[in-house]
PDB file of C-alpha atoms and ligand atoms in Angstrom:
ATOM      1  CA  MET A   3       2.472  14.193 -17.993  1.00 88.00           C
ATOM      2  CA  ARG A   4       5.717  15.190 -16.297  1.00 94.00           C
ATOM      3  CA  ASP A   5       4.711  15.259 -12.602  1.00 97.00           C
ATOM      4  CA  LEU A   6       1.735  14.094 -10.563  1.00 98.00           C
ATOM      5  CA  LEU A   7       1.211  16.776  -7.945  1.00 98.00           C
ATOM      6  CA  SER A   8      -2.568  17.195  -7.758  1.00 98.00           C
ATOM      7  CA  VAL A   9      -5.696  15.533  -9.150  1.00 97.00           C
ATOM      8  CA  ASP A  10      -6.279  18.886 -10.853  1.00 95.00           C
ATOM      9  CA  ASP A  11      -3.486  17.768 -13.229  1.00 93.00           C
ATOM     10  CA  LEU A  12      -5.692  14.881 -14.451  1.00 97.00           C
ATOM     11  CA  ASP A  13      -8.648  15.137 -16.814  1.00 98.00           C
ATOM     12  CA  ARG A  14     -10.972  12.217 -17.442  1.00 98.00           C
ATOM     13  CA  ALA A  15      -8.899  10.805 -20.308  1.00 98.00           C
ATOM     14  CA  ALA A  16      -5.706  10.914 -18.232  1.00 98.00           C
ATOM     15  CA  ILE A  17      -7.419   9.132 -15.326  1.00 98.00           C
ATOM     16  CA  ASP A  18      -8.879   6.490 -17.671  1.00 98.00           C
ATOM     17  CA  ASP A  19      -5.422   5.924 -19.142  1.00 98.00           C
ATOM     18  CA  LEU A  20      -3.834   5.406 -15.694  1.00 98.00           C
ATOM     19  CA  LEU A  21      -6.666   3.095 -14.588  1.00 98.00           C
ATOM     20  CA  ASP A  22      -6.350   1.027 -17.800  1.00 98.00           C
ATOM     21  CA  LEU A  23      -2.631   0.734 -17.179  1.00 98.00           C
ATOM     22  CA  GLY A  24      -3.418  -0.081 -13.526  1.00 98.00           C
ATOM     23  CA  ASP A  25      -5.570  -3.002 -14.710  1.00 98.00           C
ATOM     24  CA  ASP A  26      -2.638  -4.276 -16.801  1.00 98.00           C
ATOM     25  CA  PHE A  27      -0.358  -4.096 -13.767  1.00 98.00           C
ATOM     26  CA  VAL A  28      -2.881  -5.909 -11.547  1.00 98.00           C
ATOM     27  CA  GLU A  29      -2.480  -8.742 -14.071  1.00 98.00           C
ATOM     28  CA  VAL A  30       1.334  -8.480 -13.879  1.00 98.00           C
ATOM     29  CA  LEU A  31       1.220  -8.620 -10.059  1.00 98.00           C
ATOM     30  CA  GLY A  32      -0.840 -11.835 -10.254  1.00 98.00           C
ATOM     31  CA  ARG A  33       1.799 -13.680 -12.296  1.00 98.00           C
ATOM     32  CA  ASP A  34       4.141 -16.333 -10.855  1.00 98.00           C
ATOM     33  CA  VAL A  35       6.975 -13.875 -11.420  1.00 97.00           C
ATOM     34  CA  PRO A  36       5.275 -10.527 -10.644  1.00 98.00           C
ATOM     35  CA  LYS A  37       7.868  -8.317 -12.265  1.00 97.00           C
ATOM     36  CA  VAL A  38       8.526  -6.647 -15.631  1.00 98.00           C
ATOM     37  CA  PRO A  39      11.762  -5.002 -16.831  1.00 98.00           C
ATOM     38  CA  ALA A  40      10.068  -1.755 -17.924  1.00 97.00           C
ATOM     39  CA  LEU A  41      12.079   0.581 -15.672  1.00 98.00           C
ATOM     40  CA  ARG A  42      15.378  -1.302 -15.529  1.00 97.00           C
ATOM     41  CA  GLY A  43      18.187   1.194 -14.998  1.00 97.00           C
ATOM     42  CA  LYS A  44      15.880   3.818 -13.465  1.00 98.00           C
ATOM     43  CA  THR A  45      16.023   4.900  -9.810  1.00 98.00           C
ATOM     44  CA  VAL A  46      13.042   6.181  -7.827  1.00 98.00           C
ATOM     45  CA  GLY A  47      13.756   8.442  -4.821  1.00 98.00           C
ATOM     46  CA  LEU A  48      11.294   8.227  -1.911  1.00 98.00           C
ATOM     47  CA  MET A  49      11.291  11.222   0.491  1.00 97.00           C
ATOM     48  CA  PHE A  50       8.858  10.515   3.316  1.00 97.00           C
ATOM     49  CA  TYR A  51       8.870  13.218   5.995  1.00 96.00           C
ATOM     50  CA  GLU A  52       5.603  11.986   7.543  1.00 93.00           C
ATOM     51  CA  PRO A  53       4.709   8.529   8.878  1.00 90.00           C
ATOM     52  CA  SER A  54       3.443   6.117   6.251  1.00 94.00           C
ATOM     53  CA  THR A  55       2.786   2.391   5.971  1.00 94.00           C
ATOM     54  CA  ARG A  56       0.770   1.743   2.817  1.00 96.00           C
ATOM     55  CA  THR A  57       1.921   4.609   0.627  1.00 97.00           C
ATOM     56  CA  ARG A  58       5.656   4.195   1.203  1.00 97.00           C
ATOM     57  CA  LEU A  59       5.662   0.404   0.996  1.00 98.00           C
ATOM     58  CA  SER A  60       3.524   0.365  -2.129  1.00 98.00           C
ATOM     59  CA  PHE A  61       5.667   2.917  -3.980  1.00 98.00           C
ATOM     60  CA  ASP A  62       8.679   0.779  -3.037  1.00 98.00           C
ATOM     61  CA  ARG A  63       6.940  -2.393  -4.228  1.00 98.00           C
ATOM     62  CA  ALA A  64       5.683  -0.675  -7.398  1.00 98.00           C
ATOM     63  CA  ALA A  65       9.149   0.581  -8.363  1.00 98.00           C
ATOM     64  CA  LYS A  66      10.731  -2.840  -7.766  1.00 98.00           C
ATOM     65  CA  ALA A  67       7.986  -4.685  -9.702  1.00 98.00           C
ATOM     66  CA  LEU A  68       8.993  -2.478 -12.654  1.00 98.00           C
ATOM     67  CA  SER A  69      12.688  -3.385 -12.032  1.00 98.00           C
ATOM     68  CA  ALA A  70      13.620   0.145 -10.906  1.00 98.00           C
ATOM     69  CA  ASP A  71      16.005   0.744  -8.007  1.00 98.00           C
ATOM     70  CA  VAL A  72      14.774   2.626  -4.931  1.00 98.00           C
ATOM     71  CA  LEU A  73      16.498   5.261  -2.805  1.00 98.00           C
ATOM     72  CA  THR A  74      14.545   5.800   0.409  1.00 96.00           C
ATOM     73  CA  PHE A  75      14.855   8.789   2.736  1.00 94.00           C
ATOM     74  CA  THR A  76      13.032   9.066   6.068  1.00 92.00           C
ATOM     75  CA  PRO A  77      13.967  11.762   8.618  1.00 92.00           C
ATOM     76  CA  GLY A  78      14.391   9.369  11.580  1.00 89.00           C
ATOM     77  CA  GLY A  79      18.125   8.715  11.946  1.00 86.00           C
ATOM     78  CA  SER A  80      18.984  11.285   9.248  1.00 88.00           C
ATOM     79  CA  SER A  81      20.761  14.650   9.307  1.00 89.00           C
ATOM     80  CA  VAL A  82      17.383  16.422   9.681  1.00 89.00           C
ATOM     81  CA  SER A  83      18.065  16.166  13.437  1.00 86.00           C
ATOM     82  CA  LYS A  84      21.273  18.146  12.760  1.00 89.00           C
ATOM     83  CA  GLY A  85      19.280  20.970  11.179  1.00 88.00           C
ATOM     84  CA  GLU A  86      19.424  20.034   7.480  1.00 91.00           C
ATOM     85  CA  SER A  87      16.667  21.714   5.485  1.00 94.00           C
ATOM     86  CA  LEU A  88      14.190  20.175   3.031  1.00 96.00           C
ATOM     87  CA  LYS A  89      16.031  21.881   0.177  1.00 97.00           C
ATOM     88  CA  ASP A  90      19.465  20.563   1.137  1.00 96.00           C
ATOM     89  CA  THR A  91      18.064  17.100   1.745  1.00 96.00           C
ATOM     90  CA  ALA A  92      16.365  17.129  -1.665  1.00 97.00           C
ATOM     91  CA  LEU A  93      19.556  18.292  -3.392  1.00 97.00           C
ATOM     92  CA  THR A  94      21.577  15.638  -1.529  1.00 97.00           C
ATOM     93  CA  LEU A  95      19.197  12.924  -2.674  1.00 97.00           C
ATOM     94  CA  LYS A  96      19.258  14.305  -6.216  1.00 98.00           C
ATOM     95  CA  ALA A  97      23.055  14.068  -6.250  1.00 98.00           C
ATOM     96  CA  MET A  98      22.662  10.301  -5.804  1.00 98.00           C
ATOM     97  CA  GLY A  99      21.011  10.055  -9.195  1.00 97.00           C
ATOM     98  CA  PRO A 100      17.268   9.306  -8.947  1.00 98.00           C
ATOM     99  CA  HIS A 101      15.174   9.857 -12.093  1.00 98.00           C
ATOM    100  CA  LEU A 102      12.030  10.816 -10.136  1.00 98.00           C
ATOM    101  CA  MET A 103      11.117  11.770  -6.555  1.00 98.00           C
ATOM    102  CA  VAL A 104       8.097  10.707  -4.535  1.00 98.00           C
ATOM    103  CA  VAL A 105       7.495  13.248  -1.744  1.00 98.00           C
ATOM    104  CA  ARG A 106       5.375  13.208   1.426  1.00 98.00           C
ATOM    105  CA  HIS A 107       5.559  16.194   3.770  1.00 97.00           C
ATOM    106  CA  LYS A 108       3.359  17.879   6.364  1.00 96.00           C
ATOM    107  CA  ALA A 109       3.627  21.243   4.591  1.00 97.00           C
ATOM    108  CA  THR A 110       1.206  22.049   1.775  1.00 97.00           C
ATOM    109  CA  GLY A 111       3.170  22.661  -1.419  1.00 98.00           C
ATOM    110  CA  ALA A 112       6.376  20.855  -0.395  1.00 98.00           C
ATOM    111  CA  PRO A 113       6.348  18.527  -3.460  1.00 98.00           C
ATOM    112  CA  TRP A 114       6.155  21.587  -5.788  1.00 98.00           C
ATOM    113  CA  ARG A 115       9.202  23.054  -4.015  1.00 98.00           C
ATOM    114  CA  VAL A 116      11.151  19.806  -4.428  1.00 98.00           C
ATOM    115  CA  ARG A 117      10.285  19.799  -8.137  1.00 98.00           C
ATOM    116  CA  ASP A 118      11.504  23.385  -8.528  1.00 98.00           C
ATOM    117  CA  TRP A 119      14.735  22.812  -6.575  1.00 98.00           C
ATOM    118  CA  THR A 120      15.702  19.512  -8.206  1.00 98.00           C
ATOM    119  CA  GLY A 121      14.216  19.780 -11.700  1.00 98.00           C
ATOM    120  CA  LEU A 122      13.175  16.123 -11.361  1.00 98.00           C
ATOM    121  CA  PRO A 123       9.677  14.758 -12.037  1.00 98.00           C
ATOM    122  CA  VAL A 124       7.833  14.602  -8.684  1.00 98.00           C
ATOM    123  CA  VAL A 125       4.904  12.534  -7.439  1.00 98.00           C
ATOM    124  CA  ASN A 126       3.013  13.993  -4.483  1.00 98.00           C
ATOM    125  CA  ALA A 127       2.513  11.230  -1.896  1.00 98.00           C
ATOM    126  CA  GLY A 128       0.617  13.563   0.475  1.00 98.00           C
ATOM    127  CA  ASP A 129       1.264  17.223   1.360  1.00 98.00           C
ATOM    128  CA  GLY A 130      -0.394  18.405   4.570  1.00 96.00           C
ATOM    129  CA  ALA A 131      -4.179  18.513   4.267  1.00 95.00           C
ATOM    130  CA  HIS A 132      -3.892  19.369   0.565  1.00 97.00           C
ATOM    131  CA  GLN A 133      -3.466  16.574  -2.007  1.00 98.00           C
ATOM    132  CA  HIS A 134      -2.805  12.833  -2.237  1.00 98.00           C
ATOM    133  CA  PRO A 135      -3.422  12.032  -5.913  1.00 98.00           C
ATOM    134  CA  THR A 136      -2.243   8.404  -6.005  1.00 98.00           C
ATOM    135  CA  GLN A 137      -4.643   7.581  -3.148  1.00 98.00           C
ATOM    136  CA  ALA A 138      -7.502   8.946  -5.268  1.00 98.00           C
ATOM    137  CA  LEU A 139      -6.321   6.887  -8.254  1.00 98.00           C
ATOM    138  CA  LEU A 140      -6.130   3.670  -6.248  1.00 98.00           C
ATOM    139  CA  ASP A 141      -9.630   4.308  -4.903  1.00 98.00           C
ATOM    140  CA  LEU A 142     -10.941   4.913  -8.429  1.00 98.00           C
ATOM    141  CA  LEU A 143      -9.242   1.737  -9.650  1.00 98.00           C
ATOM    142  CA  THR A 144     -10.794  -0.210  -6.762  1.00 98.00           C
ATOM    143  CA  LEU A 145     -14.250   1.189  -7.559  1.00 98.00           C
ATOM    144  CA  ARG A 146     -13.929   0.564 -11.290  1.00 98.00           C
ATOM    145  CA  ARG A 147     -12.760  -3.012 -10.770  1.00 98.00           C
ATOM    146  CA  HIS A 148     -15.591  -3.673  -8.304  1.00 98.00           C
ATOM    147  CA  PHE A 149     -18.513  -1.930 -10.008  1.00 98.00           C
ATOM    148  CA  GLY A 150     -17.223  -1.983 -13.612  1.00 98.00           C
ATOM    149  CA  LYS A 151     -17.514   1.825 -13.765  1.00 98.00           C
ATOM    150  CA  VAL A 152     -17.200   4.982 -11.683  1.00 98.00           C
ATOM    151  CA  ASP A 153     -19.648   7.172 -13.619  1.00 98.00           C
ATOM    152  CA  GLY A 154     -22.961   7.459 -11.761  1.00 98.00           C
ATOM    153  CA  LEU A 155     -21.794   5.991  -8.437  1.00 98.00           C
ATOM    154  CA  ARG A 156     -23.065   7.707  -5.299  1.00 98.00           C
ATOM    155  CA  VAL A 157     -20.267   8.102  -2.755  1.00 98.00           C
ATOM    156  CA  ALA A 158     -20.520   9.340   0.845  1.00 98.00           C
ATOM    157  CA  ILE A 159     -17.214  10.536   2.331  1.00 98.00           C
ATOM    158  CA  VAL A 160     -17.579  10.467   6.114  1.00 98.00           C
ATOM    159  CA  GLY A 161     -15.354  11.971   8.805  1.00 97.00           C
ATOM    160  CA  ASP A 162     -12.625  14.551   9.220  1.00 96.00           C
ATOM    161  CA  ILE A 163     -12.814  16.059   5.749  1.00 97.00           C
ATOM    162  CA  ARG A 164     -11.310  19.398   6.730  1.00 96.00           C
ATOM    163  CA  HIS A 165      -7.897  17.905   7.505  1.00 95.00           C
ATOM    164  CA  SER A 166      -7.958  15.205   4.839  1.00 97.00           C
ATOM    165  CA  ARG A 167      -5.857  15.330   1.693  1.00 97.00           C
ATOM    166  CA  VAL A 168      -7.490  12.011   0.808  1.00 98.00           C
ATOM    167  CA  ALA A 169     -10.989  13.568   0.776  1.00 98.00           C
ATOM    168  CA  ARG A 170      -9.834  16.606  -1.187  1.00 97.00           C
ATOM    169  CA  SER A 171      -8.193  14.485  -3.895  1.00 98.00           C
ATOM    170  CA  LEU A 172     -10.915  11.842  -3.983  1.00 98.00           C
ATOM    171  CA  ALA A 173     -13.879  14.243  -4.146  1.00 98.00           C
ATOM    172  CA  GLY A 174     -12.275  16.150  -7.024  1.00 97.00           C
ATOM    173  CA  SER A 175     -11.444  13.075  -9.063  1.00 98.00           C
ATOM    174  CA  LEU A 176     -14.805  11.378  -8.407  1.00 98.00           C
ATOM    175  CA  HIS A 177     -16.470  14.493  -9.808  1.00 98.00           C
ATOM    176  CA  THR A 178     -14.188  14.377 -12.863  1.00 98.00           C
ATOM    177  CA  MET A 179     -15.240  10.750 -13.428  1.00 98.00           C
ATOM    178  CA  GLY A 180     -18.976  11.457 -13.148  1.00 98.00           C
ATOM    179  CA  ALA A 181     -19.696  10.132  -9.643  1.00 98.00           C
ATOM    180  CA  SER A 182     -21.706  12.147  -7.110  1.00 98.00           C
ATOM    181  CA  VAL A 183     -20.244  12.907  -3.693  1.00 98.00           C
ATOM    182  CA  THR A 184     -21.904  13.670  -0.352  1.00 98.00           C
ATOM    183  CA  LEU A 185     -19.698  14.894   2.491  1.00 98.00           C
ATOM    184  CA  VAL A 186     -20.845  13.702   5.922  1.00 98.00           C
ATOM    185  CA  ALA A 187     -19.160  15.465   8.836  1.00 96.00           C
ATOM    186  CA  PRO A 188     -19.727  17.717  11.825  1.00 93.00           C
ATOM    187  CA  SER A 189     -19.744  21.276  10.469  1.00 92.00           C
ATOM    188  CA  THR A 190     -16.465  21.873  12.315  1.00 92.00           C
ATOM    189  CA  LEU A 191     -14.819  19.160  10.224  1.00 95.00           C
ATOM    190  CA  LEU A 192     -16.066  20.341   6.830  1.00 95.00           C
ATOM    191  CA  PRO A 193     -13.447  22.157   4.733  1.00 94.00           C
ATOM    192  CA  ILE A 194     -13.463  25.931   5.035  1.00 92.00           C
ATOM    193  CA  ASP A 195     -13.775  26.275   1.235  1.00 93.00           C
ATOM    194  CA  VAL A 196     -16.517  23.613   0.931  1.00 93.00           C
ATOM    195  CA  ASP A 197     -18.678  25.939  -1.166  1.00 93.00           C
ATOM    196  CA  SER A 198     -16.200  25.575  -4.009  1.00 93.00           C
ATOM    197  CA  TRP A 199     -16.323  21.740  -3.877  1.00 95.00           C
ATOM    198  CA  GLU A 200     -18.650  19.985  -6.344  1.00 95.00           C
ATOM    199  CA  VAL A 201     -20.458  18.044  -3.595  1.00 97.00           C
ATOM    200  CA  ASP A 202     -23.562  17.796  -1.409  1.00 96.00           C
ATOM    201  CA  SER A 203     -23.343  17.526   2.343  1.00 95.00           C
ATOM    202  CA  ALA A 204     -25.280  15.787   5.128  1.00 96.00           C
ATOM    203  CA  ALA A 205     -25.226  16.393   8.875  1.00 92.00           C
ATOM    204  CA  GLY A 206     -25.220  12.732   9.967  1.00 95.00           C
ATOM    205  CA  ILE A 207     -24.467   9.296   8.548  1.00 97.00           C
ATOM    206  CA  ASP A 208     -28.049   8.043   9.065  1.00 97.00           C
ATOM    207  CA  GLU A 209     -29.231  10.492   6.380  1.00 97.00           C
ATOM    208  CA  VAL A 210     -27.271   8.751   3.627  1.00 97.00           C
ATOM    209  CA  LEU A 211     -27.290   5.053   4.555  1.00 97.00           C
ATOM    210  CA  GLY A 212     -30.067   3.993   2.191  1.00 96.00           C
ATOM    211  CA  GLU A 213     -28.857   6.015  -0.782  1.00 96.00           C
ATOM    212  CA  VAL A 214     -25.209   5.301  -1.428  1.00 98.00           C
ATOM    213  CA  ASP A 215     -23.123   2.783  -3.348  1.00 98.00           C
ATOM    214  CA  VAL A 216     -19.979   3.577  -1.378  1.00 98.00           C
ATOM    215  CA  VAL A 217     -19.344   4.635   2.220  1.00 98.00           C
ATOM    216  CA  TYR A 218     -15.806   6.030   2.368  1.00 98.00           C
ATOM    217  CA  LEU A 219     -14.644   6.493   5.965  1.00 98.00           C
ATOM    218  CA  LEU A 220     -11.874   8.744   7.224  1.00 98.00           C
ATOM    219  CA  ARG A 221      -9.837   8.793  10.417  1.00 95.00           C
ATOM    220  CA  ILE A 222     -10.003  11.810  12.735  1.00 93.00           C
ATOM    221  CA  GLN A 223      -6.679  13.524  12.004  1.00 91.00           C
ATOM    222  CA  THR A 224      -5.709  14.323  15.593  1.00 88.00           C
ATOM    223  CA  GLU A 225      -2.214  15.410  14.509  1.00 87.00           C
ATOM    224  CA  ARG A 226      -3.854  18.258  12.533  1.00 88.00           C
ATOM    225  CA  GLY A 227      -6.295  19.248  15.293  1.00 86.00           C
ATOM    226  CA  GLY A 228      -9.241  17.112  14.152  1.00 86.00           C
ATOM    227  CA  GLY A 229      -9.917  15.700  17.626  1.00 82.00           C
ATOM    228  CA  GLU A 230     -10.446  19.074  19.260  1.00 83.00           C
ATOM    229  CA  VAL A 231     -13.603  20.166  17.476  1.00 80.00           C
ATOM    230  CA  PHE A 232     -16.225  17.723  18.766  1.00 81.00           C
ATOM    231  CA  PRO A 233     -17.131  16.957  22.386  1.00 81.00           C
ATOM    232  CA  SER A 234     -16.203  13.269  22.752  1.00 89.00           C
ATOM    233  CA  VAL A 235     -15.431  10.131  20.774  1.00 91.00           C
ATOM    234  CA  ALA A 236     -18.725   8.588  21.956  1.00 94.00           C
ATOM    235  CA  GLU A 237     -20.666  11.544  20.584  1.00 93.00           C
ATOM    236  CA  TYR A 238     -18.787  11.339  17.285  1.00 93.00           C
ATOM    237  CA  VAL A 239     -19.557   7.614  16.956  1.00 95.00           C
ATOM    238  CA  SER A 240     -23.224   8.223  17.725  1.00 95.00           C
ATOM    239  CA  ARG A 241     -23.610  10.482  14.676  1.00 95.00           C
ATOM    240  CA  PHE A 242     -20.847   9.484  12.286  1.00 96.00           C
ATOM    241  CA  GLY A 243     -19.502   6.010  13.169  1.00 97.00           C
ATOM    242  CA  LEU A 244     -20.254   3.089  10.834  1.00 98.00           C
ATOM    243  CA  THR A 245     -21.543   0.745  13.523  1.00 98.00           C
ATOM    244  CA  ARG A 246     -22.776  -2.791  12.820  1.00 98.00           C
ATOM    245  CA  ARG A 247     -26.377  -1.650  13.155  1.00 97.00           C
ATOM    246  CA  ARG A 248     -25.833   1.016  10.530  1.00 98.00           C
ATOM    247  CA  ALA A 249     -23.882  -1.290   8.224  1.00 98.00           C
ATOM    248  CA  ASP A 250     -26.866  -3.681   8.340  1.00 97.00           C
ATOM    249  CA  GLN A 251     -29.080  -0.897   6.943  1.00 97.00           C
ATOM    250  CA  LEU A 252     -26.934  -0.374   3.841  1.00 98.00           C
ATOM    251  CA  PRO A 253     -28.252  -1.633   0.479  1.00 97.00           C
ATOM    252  CA  ALA A 254     -26.985  -5.134  -0.340  1.00 97.00           C
ATOM    253  CA  ASP A 255     -24.417  -3.981  -2.937  1.00 98.00           C
ATOM    254  CA  THR A 256     -23.017  -1.003  -1.013  1.00 98.00           C
ATOM    255  CA  VAL A 257     -19.301  -1.225  -0.254  1.00 98.00           C
ATOM    256  CA  VAL A 258     -17.205   0.255   2.547  1.00 98.00           C
ATOM    257  CA  MET A 259     -13.791   1.811   1.940  1.00 98.00           C
ATOM    258  CA  HIS A 260     -11.088   3.379   4.111  1.00 98.00           C
ATOM    259  CA  PRO A 261      -7.654   4.694   3.086  1.00 98.00           C
ATOM    260  CA  GLY A 262      -6.077   3.476   6.346  1.00 96.00           C
ATOM    261  CA  PRO A 263      -4.894   3.765   9.017  1.00 96.00           C
ATOM    262  CA  MET A 264      -8.235   2.752  10.584  1.00 97.00           C
ATOM    263  CA  ASN A 265      -9.224   3.598  14.117  1.00 95.00           C
ATOM    264  CA  ARG A 266     -11.429   0.591  14.802  1.00 97.00           C
ATOM    265  CA  GLY A 267     -14.317   1.365  17.120  1.00 96.00           C
ATOM    266  CA  VAL A 268     -14.303   5.055  16.157  1.00 96.00           C
ATOM    267  CA  GLU A 269     -15.143   5.673  12.484  1.00 96.00           C
ATOM    268  CA  ILE A 270     -15.608   1.956  11.744  1.00 98.00           C
ATOM    269  CA  ASP A 271     -16.766  -1.013  13.780  1.00 98.00           C
ATOM    270  CA  PRO A 272     -14.107  -3.777  13.856  1.00 98.00           C
ATOM    271  CA  GLN A 273     -16.489  -6.389  12.439  1.00 98.00           C
ATOM    272  CA  VAL A 274     -17.541  -4.083   9.605  1.00 98.00           C
ATOM    273  CA  ALA A 275     -13.862  -3.482   8.810  1.00 98.00           C
ATOM    274  CA  ASP A 276     -13.339  -7.242   8.481  1.00 98.00           C
ATOM    275  CA  GLY A 277     -16.724  -7.924   6.871  1.00 97.00           C
ATOM    276  CA  PRO A 278     -17.679  -8.793   3.286  1.00 96.00           C
ATOM    277  CA  ARG A 279     -18.529  -5.210   2.247  1.00 97.00           C
ATOM    278  CA  ALA A 280     -15.089  -3.846   3.110  1.00 98.00           C
ATOM    279  CA  LEU A 281     -12.700  -3.255   0.183  1.00 98.00           C
ATOM    280  CA  VAL A 282      -9.848  -2.049   2.402  1.00 98.00           C
ATOM    281  CA  THR A 283      -7.299  -4.709   1.456  1.00 98.00           C
ATOM    282  CA  ASP A 284      -8.266  -4.433  -2.248  1.00 98.00           C
ATOM    283  CA  GLN A 285      -7.454  -0.733  -1.961  1.00 98.00           C
ATOM    284  CA  VAL A 286      -3.974  -1.620  -0.687  1.00 98.00           C
ATOM    285  CA  SER A 287      -3.275  -4.143  -3.461  1.00 98.00           C
ATOM    286  CA  ASN A 288      -4.613  -1.840  -6.159  1.00 98.00           C
ATOM    287  CA  GLY A 289      -2.374   0.888  -4.740  1.00 98.00           C
ATOM    288  CA  ILE A 290       0.688  -1.016  -5.958  1.00 98.00           C
ATOM    289  CA  ALA A 291      -0.722  -1.397  -9.487  1.00 98.00           C
ATOM    290  CA  VAL A 292      -1.797   2.223  -9.812  1.00 98.00           C
ATOM    291  CA  ARG A 293       1.564   3.489  -8.536  1.00 98.00           C
ATOM    292  CA  MET A 294       3.245   1.240 -11.110  1.00 98.00           C
ATOM    293  CA  ALA A 295       1.054   2.954 -13.716  1.00 98.00           C
ATOM    294  CA  VAL A 296       2.076   6.427 -12.510  1.00 98.00           C
ATOM    295  CA  LEU A 297       5.814   5.605 -12.355  1.00 98.00           C
ATOM    296  CA  PHE A 298       5.616   3.945 -15.767  1.00 98.00           C
ATOM    297  CA  ARG A 299       3.861   6.916 -17.402  1.00 97.00           C
ATOM    298  CA  LEU A 300       6.291   9.425 -15.879  1.00 97.00           C
ATOM    299  CA  LEU A 301       9.463   7.493 -16.640  1.00 97.00           C
ATOM    300  CA  THR A 302       8.811   5.972 -20.054  1.00 93.00           C
ATOM    301  CA  SER A 303       6.622   6.405 -23.052  1.00 67.00           C
ATOM    302  CA  GLU A 304       6.701   2.726 -24.078  1.00 54.00           C
ATOM    303  CA  VAL A 305       3.802   0.285 -23.716  1.00 49.00           C
ATOM    304  CA  PRO A 306       4.188  -2.365 -20.970  1.00 48.00           C
ATOM    305  CA  GLU A 307       5.193  -5.940 -21.892  1.00 48.00           C
TER     306      GLU A 307
HETATM  307  C1  NCD B  25      -3.741   8.740   4.648  1.00 66.99           C
HETATM  308  C2  NCD B  25      -2.723   9.837   4.563  1.00 66.99           C
HETATM  309  O1  NCD B  25      -1.610   9.713   5.074  1.00 66.99           O
HETATM  310  O2  NCD B  25      -3.069  10.806   3.928  1.00 66.99           O
HETATM  311  N1  NCD B  25      -3.310   7.453   4.561  1.00 66.99           N
HETATM  312  C3  NCD B  25      -2.857   6.939   3.363  1.00 66.99           C
HETATM  313  O3  NCD B  25      -2.027   7.502   2.687  1.00 66.99           O
HETATM  314  N2  NCD B  25      -3.387   5.762   2.987  1.00 66.99           N
HETATM  315  C4  NCD B  25      -4.864   9.016   5.537  1.00 66.99           C
HETATM  316  C5  NCD B  25      -4.628   9.214   7.018  1.00 66.99           C
HETATM  317  O4  NCD B  25      -3.524   9.385   7.482  1.00 66.99           O
HETATM  318  O5  NCD B  25      -5.651   9.216   7.720  1.00 66.99           O
END
């Protein structure tokens, strides 16, 4: 593996390998000194053109836990305001010597362009509504650690699927790993190419409550137009929100996940978000371990210590 641009790059064996390595790094992160020297002397470039809390911080934490140095670029306060292009910014960063670039950008395909311009290995940290492969991997790691397996799980992905790179990456990789996926969304928020997805769909959350192991909730992506295609927030909540009443109808072992950022009171009730079924903070912690696994695989062929 040279880059990680899309979950389409990963077959089942490659995902299993990264999740196994992710388990090893969860153990490393639990040590008194949560750091290994595996990537000493390496530098990881982070180019984040879109807002990010979890993804940027966890790539930073992952690189440092492997003893790599980090070079972080965000457009605020940079020469982007003076008209500098993505290409020139990428080449400028490259001239500072990183061994790999992590790229988030609102344009679909931007990480592929950065790879072609710089010749460096690239990890896609989210490109438009297209792909977000490390989010899918951290969700798979969270599921595997919780249930002991991913194969056979029944997962409902609920919300603004059309504009979600998280849904696109997760649905594809869940299928690869043998889980079944039901998309739950207003028809206006289903992806245009949904017929080519290996999924079922349902028109309301009540249809799936009794039959799923995982309810995976998504934010309405207002910055991509997601808020303009249903009449009101109240109407959305009435058909798609995971309210307390609905959460109480879920089977005892069903878990609730969300990639963040959550809009409490819209897709998820605040008490459900903080309740015992929610794996949201596990997802964040596992995100560090799985990103360590990805950086390790792309930057070395050795086994971890
Ligand atoms: C998501 C993203 O940016 O794609 N967040 C994340 O990376 N954890 C989802 C979102 O913004 O809704």
